[in-house]
N, CA, C and O atoms as a MOPAC input file, in Angstrom:
PM7 MOZYME 1SCF
protein

 N     74.92400 1   117.44200 1   219.83300 1
 C     75.85900 1   116.32700 1   219.94600 1
 C     75.10000 1   115.02800 1   219.80000 1
 O     73.99400 1   114.89000 1   220.32200 1
 N     75.66200 1   114.10500 1   219.11800 1
 C     75.03500 1   112.81600 1   218.88100 1
 C     75.18600 1   111.95400 1   220.13100 1
 O     76.31200 1   111.65900 1   220.53100 1
 N     74.05600 1   111.53200 1   220.77300 1
 C     74.17200 1   110.74100 1   222.00500 1
 C     74.71200 1   109.34000 1   221.77400 1
 O     75.23600 1   108.72300 1   222.70200 1
 N     74.59700 1   108.83200 1   220.56900 1
 C     75.04400 1   107.47100 1   220.31600 1
 C     76.53100 1   107.39400 1   220.01000 1
 O     77.09100 1   106.29900 1   219.96200 1
 N     77.16800 1   108.50800 1   219.80700 1
 C     78.59600 1   108.49100 1   219.50200 1
 C     78.88500 1   109.27500 1   218.23700 1
 O     77.96000 1   109.65600 1   217.51900 1
 N     80.14300 1   109.52000 1   217.95900 1
 C     80.48700 1   110.36100 1   216.81900 1
 C     80.26600 1   109.69500 1   215.47100 1
 O     80.10800 1   110.38900 1   214.46700 1
 N     80.25100 1   108.36000 1   215.42100 1
 C     80.12700 1   107.66700 1   214.14100 1
 C     78.74500 1   107.06300 1   213.94200 1
 O     78.61300 1   106.05400 1   213.25000 1
 N     77.70200 1   107.66200 1   214.53800 1
 C     76.34900 1   107.14400 1   214.40500 1
 C     75.45900 1   108.22300 1   213.80400 1
 O     75.69200 1   109.41300 1   214.01600 1
 N     74.43800 1   107.81000 1   213.05400 1
 C     73.52400 1   108.73700 1   212.42700 1
 C     72.09900 1   108.29700 1   212.71900 1
 O     71.80500 1   107.10200 1   212.71200 1
 N     71.21100 1   109.24900 1   212.97600 1
 C     69.81500 1   108.95700 1   213.26300 1
 C     69.06400 1   108.91100 1   211.94500 1
 O     69.02400 1   109.90200 1   211.21600 1
 N     68.45800 1   107.74400 1   211.63000 1
 C     67.68700 1   107.65100 1   210.39400 1
 C     66.23200 1   108.01500 1   210.66400 1
 O     65.90700 1   108.44300 1   211.77200 1
 N     65.35300 1   107.85700 1   209.68500 1
 C     63.96300 1   108.31100 1   209.78600 1
 C     63.15300 1   107.52000 1   210.81300 1
 O     62.13900 1   108.02600 1   211.29400 1
 N     63.55900 1   106.30700 1   211.16400 1
 C     62.80400 1   105.49300 1   212.12600 1
 C     63.26600 1   105.72100 1   213.55900 1
 O     62.72000 1   105.12100 1   214.48400 1
 N     64.24600 1   106.56400 1   213.75200 1
 C     64.73600 1   106.81900 1   215.09500 1
 C     65.80100 1   105.83700 1   215.53600 1
 O     66.20100 1   105.84800 1   216.70000 1
 N     66.26700 1   104.99400 1   214.64100 1
 C     67.28800 1   104.00600 1   214.97200 1
 C     68.64000 1   104.56700 1   214.53300 1
 O     68.78300 1   105.09100 1   213.42900 1
 N     69.61100 1   104.44700 1   215.40700 1
 C     70.95000 1   104.92800 1   215.08200 1
 C     71.70200 1   103.86200 1   214.30300 1
 O     71.78000 1   102.70700 1   214.72100 1
 N     72.25100 1   104.26200 1   213.17000 1
 C     73.02400 1   103.34300 1   212.34100 1
 C     74.44000 1   103.89100 1   212.20400 1
 O     74.63400 1   105.10700 1   212.20300 1
 N     75.41700 1   103.02200 1   212.09000 1
 C     76.79300 1   103.50200 1   211.96700 1
 C     77.01700 1   104.17800 1   210.60300 1
 O     76.44000 1   103.78700 1   209.58900 1
 N     77.85400 1   105.17700 1   210.62100 1
 C     78.19400 1   105.91900 1   209.40800 1
 C     79.67400 1   105.70100 1   209.12700 1
 O     80.51300 1   105.82900 1   210.01800 1
 N     79.97900 1   105.37200 1   207.88800 1
 C     81.35800 1   105.18700 1   207.49000 1
 C     81.74100 1   106.31300 1   206.54800 1
 O     81.07600 1   106.53600 1   205.53600 1
 N     82.79900 1   107.01600 1   206.87400 1
 C     83.29000 1   108.10900 1   206.04000 1
 C     84.59600 1   107.65600 1   205.41000 1
 O     85.54400 1   107.28400 1   206.10200 1
 N     84.62700 1   107.69400 1   204.09300 1
 C     85.81900 1   107.30000 1   203.35400 1
 C     86.37800 1   108.54700 1   202.68800 1
 O     85.69300 1   109.20300 1   201.90400 1
 N     87.61000 1   108.86400 1   203.00100 1
 C     88.25400 1   110.01200 1   202.37900 1
 C     89.03500 1   109.51400 1   201.17400 1
 O     89.93700 1   108.68400 1   201.29100 1
 N     88.66700 1   110.03900 1   200.02100 1
 C     89.29100 1   109.60600 1   198.77900 1
 C     90.31800 1   110.65600 1   198.38100 1
 O     89.97700 1   111.82200 1   198.17700 1
 N     91.56000 1   110.24400 1   198.27200 1
 C     92.60900 1   111.14700 1   197.81900 1
 C     92.50800 1   111.31200 1   196.30800 1
 O     91.99000 1   110.44800 1   195.59900 1
 N     93.01000 1   112.42900 1   195.84400 1
 C     93.00500 1   112.69200 1   194.41100 1
 C     93.96600 1   111.73000 1   193.72300 1
 O     95.05300 1   111.44600 1   194.22500 1
 N     93.54900 1   111.24500 1   192.58300 1
 C     94.34900 1   110.28000 1   191.84200 1
 C     95.55900 1   110.97900 1   191.21800 1
 O     95.38600 1   111.91100 1   190.43300 1
 N     96.77400 1   110.55100 1   191.54900 1
 C     97.95400 1   111.21400 1   190.97400 1
 C     98.11200 1   110.97500 1   189.48400 1
 O     98.86700 1   111.68500 1   188.82100 1
 N     97.41100 1   109.98500 1   188.94900 1
 C     97.50800 1   109.72900 1   187.51500 1
 C     96.82800 1   110.85400 1   186.73600 1
 O     97.19600 1   111.12700 1   185.59400 1
 N     95.83400 1   111.50900 1   187.35000 1
 C     95.11300 1   112.57400 1   186.66000 1
 C     95.93600 1   113.84400 1   186.50300 1
 O     95.57500 1   114.71400 1   185.71100 1
 N     97.03500 1   113.97000 1   187.24100 1
 C     97.90100 1   115.13800 1   187.10800 1
 C     98.78200 1   114.91900 1   185.88000 1
 O     99.55300 1   113.96100 1   185.82000 1
 N     98.66100 1   115.79900 1   184.92100 1
 C     99.41700 1   115.65100 1   183.66600 1
 C    100.77800 1   116.31000 1   183.80900 1
 O    100.88600 1   117.45500 1   184.24900 1
 N    101.81700 1   115.57200 1   183.43100 1
 C    103.16600 1   116.13400 1   183.50800 1
 C    103.74400 1   116.44100 1   182.12800 1
 O    104.76800 1   117.11900 1   182.04000 1
 N    103.12700 1   115.96900 1   181.05800 1
 C    103.49800 1   116.29200 1   179.67300 1
 C    104.95500 1   115.95700 1   179.35300 1
 O    105.62600 1   116.71600 1   178.65400 1
 N    105.44500 1   114.83300 1   179.85800 1
 C    106.85100 1   114.46300 1   179.62700 1
 C    107.09400 1   114.11000 1   178.16400 1
 O    108.09600 1   114.53400 1   177.58800 1
 N    106.21000 1   113.35300 1   177.56500 1
 C    106.41600 1   112.93700 1   176.17500 1
 C    106.39200 1   114.13700 1   175.23600 1
 O    107.21500 1   114.22800 1   174.32500 1
 N    105.45700 1   115.05700 1   175.45100 1
 C    105.37400 1   116.26400 1   174.63700 1
 C    106.62500 1   117.11600 1   174.83900 1
 O    107.13700 1   117.71200 1   173.89100 1
 N    107.11400 1   117.17100 1   176.07900 1
 C    108.32000 1   117.94800 1   176.36400 1
 C    109.55200 1   117.32500 1   175.71200 1
 O    110.43500 1   118.03900 1   175.23700 1
 N    109.60800 1   115.99700 1   175.69000 1
 C    110.72800 1   115.33600 1   175.00700 1
 C    110.71100 1   115.64800 1   173.51500 1
 O    111.75700 1   115.89800 1   172.91700 1
 N    109.51400 1   115.63200 1   172.91300 1
 C    109.41400 1   115.98000 1   171.48900 1
 C    109.77600 1   117.44700 1   171.26800 1
 O    110.44100 1   117.78400 1   170.28900 1
 N    109.33700 1   118.31700 1   172.17800 1
 C    109.70100 1   119.73500 1   172.05400 1
 C    111.20200 1   119.92600 1   172.17800 1
 O    111.79700 1   120.73000 1   171.46100 1
 N    111.81000 1   119.18000 1   173.09400 1
 C    113.25200 1   119.29800 1   173.29500 1
 C    114.01900 1   118.77400 1   172.08400 1
 O    115.01900 1   119.36500 1   171.67600 1
 N    113.55700 1   117.67500 1   171.51400 1
 C    114.29400 1   117.05600 1   170.42100 1
 C    114.05200 1   117.75200 1   169.08100 1
 O    114.99000 1   117.97700 1   168.31600 1
 N    112.79400 1   118.09200 1   168.80000 1
 C    112.45600 1   118.60400 1   167.47500 1
 C    112.35700 1   120.11800 1   167.39700 1
 O    112.75500 1   120.69900 1   166.38700 1
 N    111.84600 1   120.77200 1   168.41900 1
 C    111.59100 1   122.21100 1   168.32200 1
 C    112.14200 1   122.94200 1   169.53100 1
 O    111.39700 1   123.55700 1   170.29400 1
 N    113.43900 1   122.86900 1   169.69600 1
 C    114.08200 1   123.46100 1   170.86300 1
 C    114.50600 1   124.89700 1   170.56800 1
 O    115.65100 1   125.27700 1   170.81100 1
 N    113.57400 1   125.68800 1   170.04300 1
 C    113.90000 1   127.08000 1   169.75200 1
 C    113.92300 1   127.88200 1   171.05200 1
 O    113.02500 1   127.76800 1   171.88700 1
 N    114.94300 1   128.67400 1   171.20000 1
 C    115.16800 1   129.49800 1   172.39200 1
 C    115.21200 1   128.65000 1   173.66700 1
 O    114.91800 1   129.15300 1   174.75200 1
 N    115.57400 1   127.38600 1   173.54700 1
 C    115.67500 1   126.42800 1   174.66400 1
 C    114.35200 1   126.24300 1   175.40200 1
 O    114.34600 1   125.84700 1   176.56800 1
 N    113.24000 1   126.52500 1   174.74200 1
 C    111.94100 1   126.34300 1   175.38200 1
 C    111.62800 1   124.86700 1   175.59900 1
 O    110.96400 1   124.51000 1   176.57200 1
 N    112.10100 1   124.01100 1   174.70300 1
 C    111.90600 1   122.57400 1   174.88300 1
 C    112.63700 1   122.06000 1   176.10700 1
 O    112.12700 1   121.19900 1   176.82400 1
 N    113.82900 1   122.58400 1   176.35200 1
 C    114.59300 1   122.18900 1   177.53500 1
 C    113.90500 1   122.65400 1   178.80900 1
 O    113.84600 1   121.91500 1   179.79200 1
 N    113.38700 1   123.87100 1   178.79400 1
 C    112.68600 1   124.38800 1   179.97200 1
 C    111.41900 1   123.57800 1   180.22200 1
 O    111.10200 1   123.25500 1   181.36700 1
 N    110.69300 1   123.24800 1   179.15600 1
 C    109.48300 1   122.43400 1   179.30200 1
 C    109.81900 1   121.04600 1   179.84200 1
 O    109.10100 1   120.51600 1   180.69000 1
 N    110.90200 1   120.46400 1   179.35300 1
 C    111.31400 1   119.15200 1   179.85400 1
 C    111.69400 1   119.22400 1   181.32200 1
 O    111.39100 1   118.31000 1   182.08900 1
 N    112.35000 1   120.29100 1   181.71400 1
 C    112.73800 1   120.46400 1   183.11800 1
 C    111.50600 1   120.55200 1   184.01500 1
 O    111.45000 1   119.90200 1   185.05900 1
 N    110.51900 1   121.35400 1   183.61000 1
 C    109.29100 1   121.45300 1   184.39800 1
 C    108.50600 1   120.14200 1   184.39700 1
 O    107.86400 1   119.80900 1   185.39300 1
 N    108.55100 1   119.40300 1   183.30200 1
 C    107.85900 1   118.11800 1   183.25300 1
 C    108.47700 1   117.11600 1   184.22200 1
 O    107.76600 1   116.37600 1   184.90100 1
 N    109.79700 1   117.10000 1   184.27900 1
 C    110.47100 1   116.18400 1   185.20700 1
 C    110.19700 1   116.59200 1   186.64000 1
 O    109.99200 1   115.73700 1   187.50100 1
 N    110.19200 1   117.89800 1   186.90800 1
 C    109.86200 1   118.36600 1   188.26200 1
 C    108.42700 1   117.99800 1   188.61800 1
 O    108.14900 1   117.63500 1   189.76100 1
 N    107.52100 1   118.08800 1   187.66200 1
 C    106.13000 1   117.70800 1   187.89300 1
 C    106.01900 1   116.22400 1   188.21500 1
 O    105.28800 1   115.83200 1   189.12500 1
 N    106.74300 1   115.40900 1   187.47100 1
 C    106.70200 1   113.97000 1   187.74700 1
 C    107.30100 1   113.65600 1   189.11400 1
 O    106.79000 1   112.78700 1   189.82100 1
 N    108.37100 1   114.34300 1   189.50100 1
 C    108.95800 1   114.13800 1   190.82400 1
 C    107.97400 1   114.51000 1   191.92600 1
 O    107.86200 1   113.79900 1   192.92500 1
 N    107.26200 1   115.61500 1   191.75200 1
 C    106.29000 1   116.03100 1   192.75900 1
 C    105.09300 1   115.08100 1   192.79500 1
 O    104.48500 1   114.87800 1   193.84600 1
 N    104.76200 1   114.50600 1   191.64600 1
 C    103.67100 1   113.54500 1   191.60800 1
 C    104.04200 1   112.27700 1   192.36600 1
 O    103.20700 1   111.69800 1   193.06100 1
 N    105.28500 1   111.84900 1   192.23300 1
 C    105.75300 1   110.67700 1   192.97000 1
 C    105.80700 1   110.97200 1   194.46600 1
 O    105.55600 1   110.08800 1   195.28500 1
 N    106.13600 1   112.22000 1   194.82300 1
 C    106.20800 1   112.61600 1   196.23300 1
 C    104.83100 1   112.92900 1   196.80700 1
 O    104.73000 1   113.34700 1   197.96100 1
 N    103.77000 1   112.73600 1   196.02700 1
 C    102.37800 1   112.95300 1   196.44300 1
 C    102.05400 1   114.41900 1   196.71600 1
 O    101.09100 1   114.71000 1   197.42500 1
 N    102.82700 1   115.33300 1   196.17700 1
 C    102.53800 1   116.75800 1   196.28800 1
 C    101.84700 1   117.16800 1   194.98200 1
 O    102.48000 1   117.68300 1   194.06000 1
 N    100.53900 1   116.92600 1   194.93200 1
 C     99.80900 1   117.06900 1   193.67800 1
 C     99.61400 1   118.51700 1   193.26900 1
 O     99.49900 1   118.81300 1   192.08000 1
 N     99.57500 1   119.42100 1   194.23200 1
 C     99.40200 1   120.83200 1   193.89100 1
 C    100.62700 1   121.36600 1   193.13500 1
 O    100.48600 1   122.02800 1   192.10700 1
 N    101.81900 1   121.07600 1   193.64600 1
 C    103.03000 1   121.50200 1   192.94300 1
 C    103.18900 1   120.75300 1   191.62100 1
 O    103.64400 1   121.32300 1   190.63000 1
 N    102.81200 1   119.47500 1   191.61200 1
 C    102.89900 1   118.69700 1   190.37400 1
 C    102.00400 1   119.30500 1   189.30400 1
 O    102.40000 1   119.38900 1   188.14100 1
 N    100.80500 1   119.72900 1   189.68200 1
 C     99.89700 1   120.34700 1   188.72600 1
 C    100.45300 1   121.69200 1   188.24500 1
 O    100.34500 1   122.02600 1   187.06500 1
 N    101.04600 1   122.45600 1   189.16000 1
 C    101.59800 1   123.75800 1   188.78800 1
 C    102.75900 1   123.58500 1   187.79600 1
 O    102.81900 1   124.28300 1   186.78400 1
 N    103.67300 1   122.65900 1   188.08600 1
 C    104.79800 1   122.42300 1   187.17900 1
 C    104.32000 1   121.84800 1   185.84600 1
 O    104.86900 1   122.18200 1   184.79600 1
 N    103.30900 1   120.99400 1   185.88000 1
 C    102.75300 1   120.45100 1   184.64400 1
 C    102.13600 1   121.52600 1   183.77500 1
 O    102.28500 1   121.50100 1   182.55300 1
 N    101.43800 1   122.48000 1   184.40100 1
 C    100.86900 1   123.59500 1   183.63800 1
 C    101.96300 1   124.46900 1   183.02000 1
 O    101.83300 1   124.92500 1   181.88400 1
 N    103.03200 1   124.69700 1   183.77100 1
 C    104.14000 1   125.48100 1   183.21300 1
 C    104.78400 1   124.75200 1   182.04100 1
 O    105.11800 1   125.37100 1   181.03000 1
 N    104.96000 1   123.44100 1   182.17200 1
 C    105.53000 1   122.65900 1   181.07100 1
 C    104.63000 1   122.73100 1   179.84800 1
 O    105.11200 1   122.84900 1   178.72200 1
 N    103.30800 1   122.65800 1   180.07200 1
 C    102.37800 1   122.74600 1   178.95400 1
 C    102.46900 1   124.10400 1   178.26800 1
 O    102.43100 1   124.18500 1   177.04000 1
 N    102.58800 1   125.16800 1   179.05200 1
 C    102.70000 1   126.51100 1   178.46500 1
 C    103.96200 1   126.65000 1   177.62300 1
 O    103.91900 1   127.18700 1   176.51600 1
 N    105.09100 1   126.16400 1   178.15200 1
 C    106.33700 1   126.25300 1   177.38500 1
 C    106.26600 1   125.39400 1   176.12400 1
 O    106.80000 1   125.78300 1   175.08600 1
 N    105.61900 1   124.23900 1   176.19800 1
 C    105.45500 1   123.40400 1   175.00900 1
 C    104.59800 1   124.10100 1   173.96300 1
 O    104.89500 1   124.03700 1   172.77100 1
 N    103.53200 1   124.76900 1   174.40600 1
 C    102.66500 1   125.47700 1   173.46600 1
 C    103.42300 1   126.63000 1   172.81100 1
 O    103.31300 1   126.83800 1   171.60300 1
 N    104.19100 1   127.37700 1   173.60200 1
 C    104.96500 1   128.48900 1   173.04600 1
 C    105.97500 1   127.98100 1   172.02000 1
 O    106.13100 1   128.57200 1   170.95200 1
 N    106.66300 1   126.88100 1   172.34800 1
 C    107.63500 1   126.31200 1   171.40900 1
 C    106.94500 1   125.84400 1   170.13200 1
 O    107.48700 1   126.01500 1   169.04000 1
 N    105.76500 1   125.26000 1   170.25500 1
 C    105.02800 1   124.79300 1   169.09000 1
 C    104.56400 1   125.95200 1   168.21800 1
 O    104.62100 1   125.86800 1   166.99100 1
 N    104.10700 1   127.02700 1   168.84100 1
 C    103.66800 1   128.20200 1   168.08000 1
 C    104.85400 1   128.83300 1   167.35100 1
 O    104.74200 1   129.20200 1   166.18200 1
 N    105.98900 1   128.95600 1   168.04100 1
 C    107.17500 1   129.53800 1   167.39000 1
 C    107.62500 1   128.66200 1   166.22200 1
 O    108.01300 1   129.18000 1   165.17500 1
 N    107.57700 1   127.34400 1   166.39000 1
 C    107.94500 1   126.44400 1   165.29600 1
 C    106.98100 1   126.60200 1   164.12500 1
 O    107.41100 1   126.66400 1   162.97400 1
 N    105.68400 1   126.66600 1   164.40900 1
 C    104.69800 1   126.82800 1   163.33500 1
 C    104.87700 1   128.12700 1   162.58100 1
 O    104.80600 1   128.15100 1   161.35200 1
 N    105.10800 1   129.20800 1   163.30800 1
 C    105.33200 1   130.50700 1   162.66100 1
 C    106.61400 1   130.47000 1   161.83600 1
 O    106.65800 1   131.01900 1   160.73500 1
 N    107.65800 1   129.82600 1   162.35900 1
 C    108.92400 1   129.72300 1   161.60900 1
 C    108.74200 1   128.93800 1   160.32400 1
 O    109.26400 1   129.33100 1   159.28000 1
 N    108.01800 1   127.84800 1   160.38300 1
 C    107.76800 1   127.05100 1   159.17400 1
 C    106.94600 1   127.85200 1   158.17500 1
 O    107.21900 1   127.82200 1   156.97500 1
 N    105.94500 1   128.56500 1   158.66600 1
 C    105.12400 1   129.38700 1   157.77800 1
 C    105.94800 1   130.48800 1   157.11400 1
 O    105.78600 1   130.74800 1   155.92200 1
 N    106.82000 1   131.12800 1   157.86700 1
 C    107.69400 1   132.16000 1   157.29600 1
 C    108.64300 1   131.55200 1   156.27200 1
 O    108.89600 1   132.16100 1   155.23200 1
 N    109.17100 1   130.36300 1   156.54400 1
 C    110.06900 1   129.70100 1   155.59100 1
 C    109.34300 1   129.34900 1   154.30200 1
 O    109.89900 1   129.49900 1   153.21400 1
 N    108.10500 1   128.88400 1   154.41600 1
 C    107.33800 1   128.54900 1   153.21100 1
 C    107.04100 1   129.80600 1   152.39600 1
 O    107.20000 1   129.80800 1   151.17500 1
 N    106.61200 1   130.86600 1   153.06300 1
 C    106.30800 1   132.11600 1   152.36400 1
 C    107.56500 1   132.69000 1   151.70800 1
 O    107.51300 1   133.17600 1   150.57800 1
 N    108.69600 1   132.63200 1   152.42300 1
 C    109.96200 1   133.12300 1   151.86300 1
 C    110.38300 1   132.30400 1   150.65000 1
 O    110.82000 1   132.86700 1   149.64600 1
 N    110.25900 1   131.00100 1   150.72900 1
 C    110.60900 1   130.13300 1   149.59500 1
 C    109.74300 1   130.39500 1   148.38900 1
 O    110.24000 1   130.43900 1   147.26400 1
 N    108.46000 1   130.56900 1   148.60500 1
 C    107.55700 1   130.85000 1   147.48100 1
 C    107.87200 1   132.21200 1   146.86200 1
 O    107.92100 1   132.34300 1   145.63900 1
 N    108.08600 1   133.22200 1   147.70300 1
 C    108.36900 1   134.55100 1   147.15100 1
 C    109.71400 1   134.59100 1   146.43400 1
 O    109.84500 1   135.29500 1   145.43300 1
 N    110.70700 1   133.86400 1   146.90900 1
 C    112.00200 1   133.80600 1   146.21500 1
 C    111.86100 1   133.09900 1   144.87600 1
 O    112.43000 1   133.53100 1   143.87300 1
 N    111.09900 1   132.00900 1   144.86700 1
 C    110.94400 1   131.29400 1   143.59700 1
 C    110.13200 1   132.11900 1   142.59000 1
 O    110.42200 1   132.07500 1   141.39500 1
 N    109.12900 1   132.86600 1   143.04500 1
 C    108.37700 1   133.74100 1   142.14000 1
 C    109.27000 1   134.85900 1   141.61900 1
 O    109.21300 1   135.19500 1   140.43600 1
 N    110.09700 1   135.44000 1   142.49100 1
 C    111.00400 1   136.50700 1   142.05900 1
 C    112.03400 1   135.96900 1   141.06200 1
 O    112.35900 1   136.64200 1   140.08400 1
 N    112.54000 1   134.77400 1   141.30200 1
 C    113.50900 1   134.17600 1   140.37800 1
 C    112.85100 1   133.87700 1   139.04100 1
 O    113.45600 1   134.09200 1   137.99000 1
 N    111.62800 1   133.38700 1   139.06900 1
 C    110.90900 1   133.10000 1   137.82600 1
 C    110.65700 1   134.38800 1   137.04600 1
 O    110.82400 1   134.41300 1   135.82700 1
 N    110.26200 1   135.44700 1   137.72700 1
 C    110.05100 1   136.73200 1   137.05700 1
 C    111.35300 1   137.28200 1   136.47100 1
 O    111.35500 1   137.86300 1   135.38600 1
 N    112.44000 1   137.09700 1   137.18300 1
 C    113.74300 1   137.57200 1   136.70400 1
 C    114.16500 1   136.80700 1   135.45900 1
 O    114.62800 1   137.39400 1   134.48100 1
 N    113.99900 1   135.49400 1   135.50900 1
 C    114.37700 1   134.67300 1   134.35600 1
 C    113.46100 1   134.98000 1   133.17800 1
 O    113.92100 1   135.03000 1   132.03700 1
 N    112.19200 1   135.18300 1   133.43400 1
 C    111.24900 1   135.50800 1   132.35000 1
 C    111.59900 1   136.83700 1   131.69900 1
 O    111.53800 1   136.96100 1   130.47600 1
 N    111.96300 1   137.82400 1   132.49600 1
 C    112.32400 1   139.12400 1   131.91600 1
 C    113.66900 1   139.04400 1   131.20700 1
 O    113.89000 1   139.80500 1   130.26500 1
 N    114.54700 1   138.19100 1   131.59700 1
 C    115.84400 1   138.02700 1   130.96700 1
 C    115.70300 1   137.35700 1   129.62400 1
 O    116.44900 1   137.67700 1   128.69800 1
 N    114.75800 1   136.42600 1   129.48900 1
 C    114.56300 1   135.69200 1   128.23600 1
 C    113.92600 1   136.54900 1   127.15100 1
 O    114.01800 1   136.21100 1   125.97100 1
 N    113.29200 1   137.63200 1   127.52100 1
 C    112.66200 1   138.48600 1   126.51600 1
 C    113.67500 1   139.10400 1   125.55800 1
 O    113.37700 1   139.35600 1   124.39000 1
 N    114.86300 1   139.34000 1   126.07000 1
 C    115.88000 1   139.99400 1   125.24200 1
 C    116.60900 1   139.01000 1   124.32300 1
 O    117.35500 1   139.44500 1   123.44600 1
 N    116.42300 1   137.73900 1   124.49000 1
 C    117.12500 1   136.77300 1   123.65700 1
 C    116.19400 1   135.93000 1   122.86400 1
 O    116.63700 1   135.06400 1   122.10900 1

């Protein structure tokens, strides 16, 4: 037990000096809620309503961040990020399938027209 009191520390010279302990709370700005990304997912790539679900989790994350419950805010933000990533992957795959389908249809049409012109 410290004889000088709970807020004193013994330095190398044997003199007790006061100790100040500052507890730093985690910065709520560092918790990402991904609201802007969720809004874009909701507006542009709302396949299977994943954009809506991501937006819902983003808003819940922001509400928890305002309420200073950073653990729940981080959890909801991570869920929103996952739903945004899934929506983005599904959109990318859909666009890729559409491009491949368009190219294969145009090649098939060109081959059909080319074979039709041989007879005339």
